[in-house]
Amino acid sequence: MTVMDFAMSAKAADYHQRLSDFMVEHVFPAEASYHEYRDEKGPKDHTVPPVVEELKVKARAAGLWNLFLPSESGLTNLEYAPLAELSGWSMEIAPEVLNCAAPDTGNMETLHLFGNETQRKQWLQPLLDGEIRSAFAMTEPAVASSDARNIETTMLRDGSDYVINGRKWWITGAADPRCKILIVMGRTNPEAASHAQQSMILVPADTPGVDIRRSLPVFGWQDQHGHCEIVFDNVRVPAENLLHEEGSGFAIAQARLGPGRIHHCMRALGAAERALALMVDRVQKRVAFGKPLAEQGVVREAIATSRNEIDQARLLCEKAAWTIDQHGNKAAHVLVSQIKSVAPQVACDVLDRAIQVHGGAGVSDDFPLARLYAWHRAMRLFDGPDEVHMRTIARAELGREKSALATAACRPSEPAACRPSERA
């Protein structure tokens, strides 16, 4: 039996210390400047606050760059997990500063795995260098996009081009003026088997016919990068922009979403840890009914429950990461569904408790709790809603071959007098 060891390697421990120091020295102090810029510009402005670009230079100089991609950083998924968790403490700034922000991470992985040499040179390298940003266009407003086979956008071959028509939404990153490339999923062959109808193609953001209609708010909050609704109206791109081959879109989506889902979960644990830290700090300073909130039994229970839930979720996340490293994405797909359905819920629950003990301050912008809650509540929908992942988990459990132990334990008991041997 293979022994699972989740202990930090010496390399991971070194990165963890350096990144912790970087967060304390640079990232947390930059949050005020980030939000002041956003407030001054207003919700319809999607330009990046200058402090982000300043910190990107510092992070790269410190060797804290592209940590998510094993081919670049040399880190395994298990080694990256605690680093991604640290970045989740400041989700609006830290992931991008480290060039480890979605959707760019998933797009970089996709280009790394499925792009040809020309595509990687034109789009992957600028993304790895943090010079541009990107978006991934799959979800559609007219269909249940949790089943990617429903995608209706068409990408039809016309001579040496593909012509794209359709409507997408919740396309994260597309409003950012630095977004230069879209990976678009659409139907190239409606007559093929259901898993072979879809393909993916690279669409430069300035291609004629790409119409960004609006950026959708989350609980009234506008993301700096935008979550956009986009209409593709006879968008024509060269056939050489196709990723991999026709009919491989569904497979590419699964390969792209696997690591991306677990990265989101790692960061969610960081957000939960920050919420717990804020909760502990708050209840030690606030007095109600003659004693600190920390001495109220219900508050202590909220703290203890939060610690239990975070640590349980972290172990599941580490198990999923370890399994990907040892056996690949396919072998870990049920574990990824488990942590994807667990981590966002844990983050929401811990954040909700932290908001509660902060009272009115908890739902204001004076603390990051409301923004963190909005993001992680949305996380229960993107990259597959909870229900789809629970379906995957249940299907795997129902299809699992029973062990001898389970078979024996499930055999119904009956009185000795009723057994055939006893009656004889």
Coordinates of C-alpha atoms in Angstrom, one line a residue:
M1 CA 0.0 0.0 0.0
T2 CA 1.3 3.4 -1.0
V3 CA 1.9 5.7 2.0
M4 CA 0.3 9.2 1.7
D5 CA 2.6 11.8 3.1
F6 CA 1.3 15.4 3.2
A7 CA 4.3 16.9 5.0
M8 CA 5.8 20.0 3.3
S9 CA 8.9 19.3 1.4
A10 CA 12.0 21.5 2.1
K11 CA 11.3 23.3 -1.2
A12 CA 7.7 24.0 -0.4
A13 CA 8.6 25.1 3.1
D14 CA 11.1 27.6 1.7
Y15 CA 8.5 29.0 -0.7
H16 CA 5.9 29.1 2.0
Q17 CA 8.1 31.2 4.3
R18 CA 9.1 33.6 1.4
L19 CA 5.5 33.9 0.3
S20 CA 4.3 34.5 3.9
D21 CA 6.8 37.3 4.2
F22 CA 5.8 38.8 0.9
M23 CA 2.1 38.8 1.9
V24 CA 2.9 40.6 5.1
E25 CA 5.4 43.0 3.7
H26 CA 3.7 43.9 0.4
V27 CA 0.3 42.4 -0.3
F28 CA -1.8 43.2 2.8
P29 CA -0.5 46.8 2.9
A30 CA -1.5 47.2 -0.8
E31 CA -5.1 46.3 -0.2
A32 CA -6.1 49.9 0.8
S33 CA -4.5 51.4 -2.3
Y34 CA -6.2 48.7 -4.5
H35 CA -9.7 49.5 -3.2
E36 CA -9.1 53.3 -3.2
Y37 CA -8.3 53.1 -6.9
R38 CA -11.3 51.0 -7.6
D39 CA -13.6 53.2 -5.6
E40 CA -12.3 56.3 -7.3
K41 CA -12.6 54.9 -10.8
G42 CA -16.1 53.4 -10.2
P43 CA -17.5 49.9 -10.9
K44 CA -17.6 50.3 -14.7
D45 CA -13.9 50.9 -14.9
H46 CA -11.9 47.6 -15.4
T47 CA -8.4 49.0 -15.6
V48 CA -5.9 47.4 -13.2
P49 CA -4.9 49.4 -10.1
P50 CA -1.2 50.4 -10.6
V51 CA -0.2 48.7 -7.3
V52 CA -0.9 45.3 -8.9
E53 CA 1.6 45.9 -11.7
E54 CA 4.1 47.2 -9.1
L55 CA 3.8 44.1 -7.0
K56 CA 4.0 41.8 -10.0
V57 CA 7.5 43.1 -10.6
K58 CA 8.5 42.5 -7.0
A59 CA 7.0 39.0 -6.9
R60 CA 8.8 38.0 -10.1
A61 CA 12.1 39.4 -8.7
A62 CA 11.5 37.4 -5.5
G63 CA 11.0 34.1 -7.5
L64 CA 7.3 33.9 -6.6
W65 CA 6.0 33.6 -10.1
N66 CA 4.0 31.0 -12.0
L67 CA 4.0 28.7 -9.0
F68 CA 0.9 26.9 -10.2
L69 CA 2.5 25.3 -13.3
P70 CA 4.8 22.4 -12.5
S71 CA 6.7 22.8 -15.8
E72 CA 7.6 26.4 -14.7
S73 CA 8.0 26.2 -10.9
G74 CA 9.0 22.5 -10.4
L75 CA 6.4 22.3 -7.7
T76 CA 4.0 19.4 -7.4
N77 CA 0.3 20.0 -6.8
L78 CA 0.8 19.0 -3.2
E79 CA 3.7 21.4 -2.8
Y80 CA 1.7 24.2 -4.4
A81 CA -1.4 23.7 -2.3
P82 CA -0.2 25.6 0.8
L83 CA 1.1 28.4 -1.4
A84 CA -2.2 28.8 -3.2
E85 CA -3.9 28.8 0.2
L86 CA -1.7 31.8 1.3
S87 CA -2.7 33.7 -1.8
G88 CA -6.4 33.1 -0.9
W89 CA -6.0 35.3 2.1
S90 CA -6.0 38.2 -0.4
M91 CA -7.8 36.8 -3.3
E92 CA -8.3 40.1 -5.3
I93 CA -4.5 40.9 -5.3
A94 CA -2.2 38.0 -4.4
P95 CA -3.1 35.4 -7.1
E96 CA -2.6 37.9 -9.9
V97 CA 0.5 39.4 -8.4
L98 CA 2.0 35.9 -8.4
N99 CA 0.7 35.3 -12.0
C100 CA -1.4 32.5 -10.5
A101 CA -4.9 33.9 -11.1
A102 CA -7.9 32.3 -12.8
P103 CA -8.8 32.1 -15.6
D104 CA -5.3 32.7 -16.9
T105 CA -3.9 29.7 -15.0
G106 CA -6.4 27.3 -16.7
N107 CA -5.8 28.9 -20.0
M108 CA -2.0 28.7 -19.6
E109 CA -2.4 25.0 -18.7
T110 CA -4.6 24.5 -21.8
L111 CA -2.1 26.1 -24.1
H112 CA 0.7 24.2 -22.5
L113 CA -1.0 20.9 -23.0
F114 CA -2.9 21.4 -26.2
G115 CA -1.4 24.4 -28.0
N116 CA 1.0 24.0 -30.9
E117 CA 4.4 25.7 -31.1
T118 CA 3.0 28.7 -32.8
Q119 CA 0.1 29.1 -30.4
R120 CA 2.3 28.7 -27.4
K121 CA 4.8 31.3 -28.7
Q122 CA 2.1 33.8 -29.6
W123 CA -0.2 33.5 -26.5
L124 CA 1.3 31.3 -23.8
Q125 CA 4.6 33.1 -23.4
P126 CA 3.0 36.5 -22.9
L127 CA 0.7 35.0 -20.4
L128 CA 3.6 33.4 -18.5
D129 CA 5.3 36.7 -18.6
G130 CA 2.3 38.5 -17.1
E131 CA 2.1 40.9 -20.1
I132 CA -1.5 40.1 -21.1
R133 CA -4.6 38.5 -19.6
S134 CA -7.1 36.1 -21.1
A135 CA -10.6 34.7 -20.8
F136 CA -12.3 31.3 -21.2
A137 CA -15.7 31.4 -23.0
M138 CA -17.8 28.3 -22.4
T139 CA -20.9 29.1 -20.3
E140 CA -24.1 30.3 -22.1
P141 CA -27.2 32.0 -20.9
A142 CA -29.7 29.9 -23.0
V143 CA -28.7 26.4 -21.8
A144 CA -27.7 24.6 -18.6
S145 CA -23.9 24.9 -19.1
S146 CA -23.1 22.6 -16.2
D147 CA -23.5 20.0 -18.9
A148 CA -21.0 21.2 -21.5
R149 CA -22.6 19.0 -24.2
N150 CA -25.5 21.6 -24.2
I151 CA -23.3 24.4 -25.6
E152 CA -25.0 25.8 -28.6
T153 CA -22.5 28.3 -30.0
T154 CA -21.5 27.2 -33.5
M155 CA -18.0 27.2 -34.9
L156 CA -18.4 26.1 -38.6
R157 CA -15.6 25.6 -41.0
D158 CA -15.6 27.9 -44.0
G159 CA -12.6 27.4 -46.3
S160 CA -9.5 28.3 -44.3
D161 CA -11.5 29.9 -41.5
Y162 CA -14.0 29.0 -38.7
V163 CA -17.0 31.3 -38.3
I164 CA -18.3 31.6 -34.8
N165 CA -21.9 32.6 -33.8
G166 CA -23.4 32.5 -30.3
R167 CA -23.8 34.1 -27.0
K168 CA -21.7 33.5 -23.9
W169 CA -21.8 34.9 -20.3
W170 CA -19.9 34.8 -17.0
I171 CA -16.8 35.1 -19.1
T172 CA -14.3 36.2 -16.4
G173 CA -11.6 38.5 -17.3
A174 CA -13.0 39.7 -20.6
A175 CA -13.6 43.3 -19.4
D176 CA -10.0 43.9 -18.4
P177 CA -8.3 46.0 -21.2
R178 CA -5.3 43.7 -20.9
C179 CA -7.4 40.7 -22.0
K180 CA -6.0 39.9 -25.5
I181 CA -7.1 36.3 -26.1
L182 CA -10.3 34.2 -25.6
I183 CA -10.4 30.5 -25.6
V184 CA -13.9 29.8 -27.0
M185 CA -15.8 26.5 -26.8
G186 CA -18.4 25.8 -29.5
R187 CA -20.0 23.1 -31.7
T188 CA -18.1 22.2 -34.8
N189 CA -20.0 19.0 -35.7
P190 CA -23.6 18.6 -34.4
E191 CA -23.8 15.2 -36.0
A192 CA -21.0 13.6 -34.0
A193 CA -21.3 11.7 -30.8
S194 CA -22.3 14.0 -27.9
H195 CA -18.8 14.1 -26.5
A196 CA -17.2 14.8 -29.9
Q197 CA -19.4 17.7 -31.1
Q198 CA -17.4 20.5 -29.3
S199 CA -14.1 22.1 -30.1
M200 CA -12.0 25.0 -28.7
I201 CA -10.5 27.8 -30.7
L202 CA -8.3 30.8 -30.0
V203 CA -10.1 34.2 -30.7
P204 CA -8.1 37.4 -30.3
A205 CA -10.3 39.8 -28.3
D206 CA -10.2 42.5 -30.9
T207 CA -11.5 40.2 -33.7
P208 CA -14.5 41.9 -35.6
G209 CA -17.8 40.6 -34.3
V210 CA -16.7 40.0 -30.7
D211 CA -19.2 42.2 -28.9
I212 CA -18.8 42.5 -25.1
R213 CA -22.3 43.5 -24.0
R214 CA -21.9 44.0 -20.3
S215 CA -20.0 42.9 -17.1
L216 CA -22.3 41.0 -14.7
P217 CA -22.1 41.9 -11.0
V218 CA -21.9 39.3 -8.2
F219 CA -24.2 40.3 -5.4
G220 CA -23.9 43.9 -6.7
W221 CA -20.1 43.8 -6.7
Q222 CA -18.2 44.4 -9.9
D223 CA -15.0 42.4 -10.3
Q224 CA -12.0 44.4 -11.6
H225 CA -11.6 41.9 -14.5
G226 CA -15.3 41.6 -15.2
H227 CA -17.6 38.6 -15.7
C228 CA -18.9 39.4 -19.2
E229 CA -21.7 38.6 -21.5
I230 CA -20.3 38.3 -25.0
V231 CA -22.0 38.0 -28.4
F232 CA -20.1 36.4 -31.2
D233 CA -21.6 37.6 -34.5
N234 CA -20.0 36.0 -37.5
V235 CA -16.6 36.1 -35.9
R236 CA -14.1 34.7 -38.4
V237 CA -10.7 33.3 -37.3
P238 CA -8.1 31.2 -39.1
A239 CA -8.5 27.4 -38.9
E240 CA -5.0 27.2 -37.5
N241 CA -6.4 28.8 -34.3
L242 CA -8.1 25.6 -33.5
L243 CA -6.8 23.9 -30.3
H244 CA -5.7 20.3 -30.8
E245 CA -8.3 18.9 -33.2
E246 CA -12.0 19.1 -34.0
G247 CA -14.2 17.3 -31.5
S248 CA -11.7 17.5 -28.6
G249 CA -13.4 20.4 -26.8
F250 CA -15.1 18.3 -24.2
A251 CA -11.8 16.5 -23.4
I252 CA -9.9 19.7 -23.2
A253 CA -12.5 21.2 -20.9
Q254 CA -12.1 18.3 -18.5
A255 CA -8.3 18.5 -18.6
R256 CA -8.5 22.3 -18.0
L257 CA -11.0 22.2 -15.2
G258 CA -9.4 19.5 -13.1
P259 CA -6.3 21.4 -11.8
G260 CA -8.3 24.7 -11.9
R261 CA -10.9 23.4 -9.6
I262 CA -8.4 22.2 -7.0
H263 CA -6.6 25.6 -7.2
H264 CA -9.8 27.4 -6.4
C265 CA -10.3 25.1 -3.4
M266 CA -6.8 25.8 -2.1
R267 CA -7.4 29.5 -2.3
A268 CA -10.9 29.1 -0.6
L269 CA -9.1 27.6 2.4
G270 CA -7.0 30.7 2.6
A271 CA -10.1 32.9 2.6
A272 CA -11.6 30.7 5.3
E273 CA -8.4 31.0 7.4
R274 CA -8.5 34.8 7.1
A275 CA -12.2 34.9 8.1
L276 CA -11.3 32.8 11.2
A277 CA -8.4 35.1 12.0
L278 CA -10.7 38.1 11.8
M279 CA -13.3 36.3 13.9
V280 CA -10.8 35.5 16.6
D281 CA -9.5 39.0 16.6
R282 CA -12.9 40.6 16.8
V283 CA -14.3 38.5 19.6
Q284 CA -11.3 39.2 21.8
K285 CA -11.9 43.0 21.5
R286 CA -15.7 43.4 21.6
V287 CA -17.7 43.3 24.8
A288 CA -21.4 42.4 25.0
F289 CA -23.5 41.7 28.1
G290 CA -20.6 42.5 30.4
K291 CA -17.9 40.2 29.0
P292 CA -15.8 39.7 25.8
L293 CA -17.6 38.0 23.0
A294 CA -14.8 35.3 23.2
E295 CA -16.3 34.2 26.5
Q296 CA -19.8 33.6 25.0
G297 CA -20.4 29.9 24.6
V298 CA -22.0 30.2 21.2
V299 CA -19.0 32.2 19.9
R300 CA -16.5 29.6 21.1
E301 CA -18.6 27.0 19.3
A302 CA -18.4 29.0 16.1
I303 CA -14.6 29.3 16.4
A304 CA -14.2 25.6 17.2
T305 CA -16.5 24.4 14.4
S306 CA -14.7 26.7 11.9
R307 CA -11.3 25.3 12.9
N308 CA -12.6 21.7 12.5
E309 CA -14.1 22.4 9.1
I310 CA -11.0 24.1 7.7
D311 CA -8.6 21.4 8.8
Q312 CA -10.9 18.6 7.5
A313 CA -11.2 20.3 4.1
R314 CA -7.5 20.9 3.9
L315 CA -6.8 17.2 4.4
L316 CA -9.2 16.3 1.6
C317 CA -7.6 18.9 -0.6
E318 CA -4.1 17.5 0.1
K319 CA -5.4 14.0 -0.7
A320 CA -6.7 15.2 -4.0
A321 CA -3.5 17.0 -4.8
W322 CA -1.4 14.0 -3.8
T323 CA -3.5 11.7 -6.0
I324 CA -3.1 14.0 -9.0
D325 CA 0.7 14.0 -8.5
Q326 CA 0.9 10.2 -8.0
H327 CA -1.8 8.9 -10.5
G328 CA -2.9 11.8 -12.7
N329 CA -6.1 13.9 -13.1
K330 CA -8.3 11.0 -14.2
A331 CA -7.6 9.0 -11.1
A332 CA -8.3 12.0 -8.9
H333 CA -11.5 13.2 -10.5
V334 CA -13.8 12.0 -7.7
L335 CA -11.6 13.5 -5.1
V336 CA -11.6 16.8 -7.0
S337 CA -15.4 16.7 -7.1
Q338 CA -15.3 16.0 -3.3
I339 CA -13.1 19.0 -2.5
K340 CA -14.9 21.2 -5.0
S341 CA -18.2 20.6 -3.2
V342 CA -16.7 20.9 0.2
A343 CA -14.2 23.8 0.2
P344 CA -16.6 26.5 -1.1
Q345 CA -19.2 25.5 1.4
V346 CA -16.7 25.5 4.2
A347 CA -15.5 29.0 3.2
C348 CA -19.1 30.3 3.0
D349 CA -19.9 28.8 6.5
V350 CA -16.8 30.2 8.1
L351 CA -17.2 33.6 6.5
D352 CA -20.9 33.7 7.5
R353 CA -19.9 33.1 11.2
A354 CA -17.2 35.8 10.9
I355 CA -19.8 38.2 9.4
Q356 CA -22.2 37.4 12.3
V357 CA -19.7 38.2 15.0
H358 CA -18.7 41.5 13.2
G359 CA -22.3 42.6 13.2
G360 CA -23.0 45.5 10.8
A361 CA -19.3 45.9 10.1
G362 CA -19.3 42.4 8.7
V363 CA -21.5 43.3 5.8
S364 CA -19.7 46.6 5.1
D365 CA -16.6 47.3 3.0
D366 CA -14.6 48.1 6.2
F367 CA -13.7 44.4 6.3
P368 CA -13.1 42.0 3.4
L369 CA -15.7 39.5 4.6
A370 CA -18.6 40.6 2.4
R371 CA -16.5 40.5 -0.8
L372 CA -15.0 37.2 0.2
Y373 CA -18.5 35.7 0.9
A374 CA -19.8 36.9 -2.5
W375 CA -17.0 35.3 -4.3
H376 CA -17.1 32.0 -2.5
R377 CA -20.9 31.7 -2.7
A378 CA -20.5 32.1 -6.5
M379 CA -17.8 29.4 -6.4
R380 CA -20.5 26.9 -5.5
L381 CA -21.7 27.5 -9.0
F382 CA -18.7 28.0 -11.3
D383 CA -16.5 25.1 -12.4
G384 CA -19.5 22.9 -11.9
P385 CA -22.2 23.5 -9.4
D386 CA -22.3 21.6 -6.1
E387 CA -25.1 19.3 -7.4
V388 CA -23.0 18.1 -10.4
H389 CA -20.1 17.3 -8.2
M390 CA -22.3 15.5 -5.7
R391 CA -23.8 13.5 -8.6
T392 CA -20.2 12.4 -9.6
I393 CA -19.4 11.4 -6.0
A394 CA -22.6 9.4 -5.6
R395 CA -22.3 7.7 -9.0
A396 CA -18.7 6.6 -8.1
E397 CA -19.9 5.3 -4.7
L398 CA -22.8 3.4 -6.2
G399 CA -20.5 1.9 -8.8
R400 CA -17.8 0.8 -6.4
E401 CA -17.3 -2.9 -6.1
K402 CA -18.1 -4.1 -2.6
S403 CA -15.3 -5.4 -0.5
A404 CA -15.6 -8.7 1.4
L405 CA -15.9 -6.7 4.6
A406 CA -18.8 -4.5 3.2
T407 CA -20.6 -7.6 1.8
A408 CA -20.4 -9.4 5.1
A409 CA -21.5 -6.3 7.0
C410 CA -24.5 -5.7 4.8
R411 CA -25.8 -9.3 5.1
P412 CA -29.1 -9.2 7.0
S413 CA -29.1 -10.8 10.4
E414 CA -31.7 -13.5 11.2
P415 CA -32.5 -15.5 14.4
A416 CA -30.5 -18.7 14.8
A417 CA -33.7 -20.8 14.8
C418 CA -34.5 -19.6 11.3
R419 CA -31.2 -20.6 9.8
P420 CA -31.3 -23.7 7.6
S421 CA -28.5 -25.4 9.5
E422 CA -30.2 -24.9 12.8
R423 CA -33.6 -26.2 11.6
A424 CA -31.9 -29.4 10.3

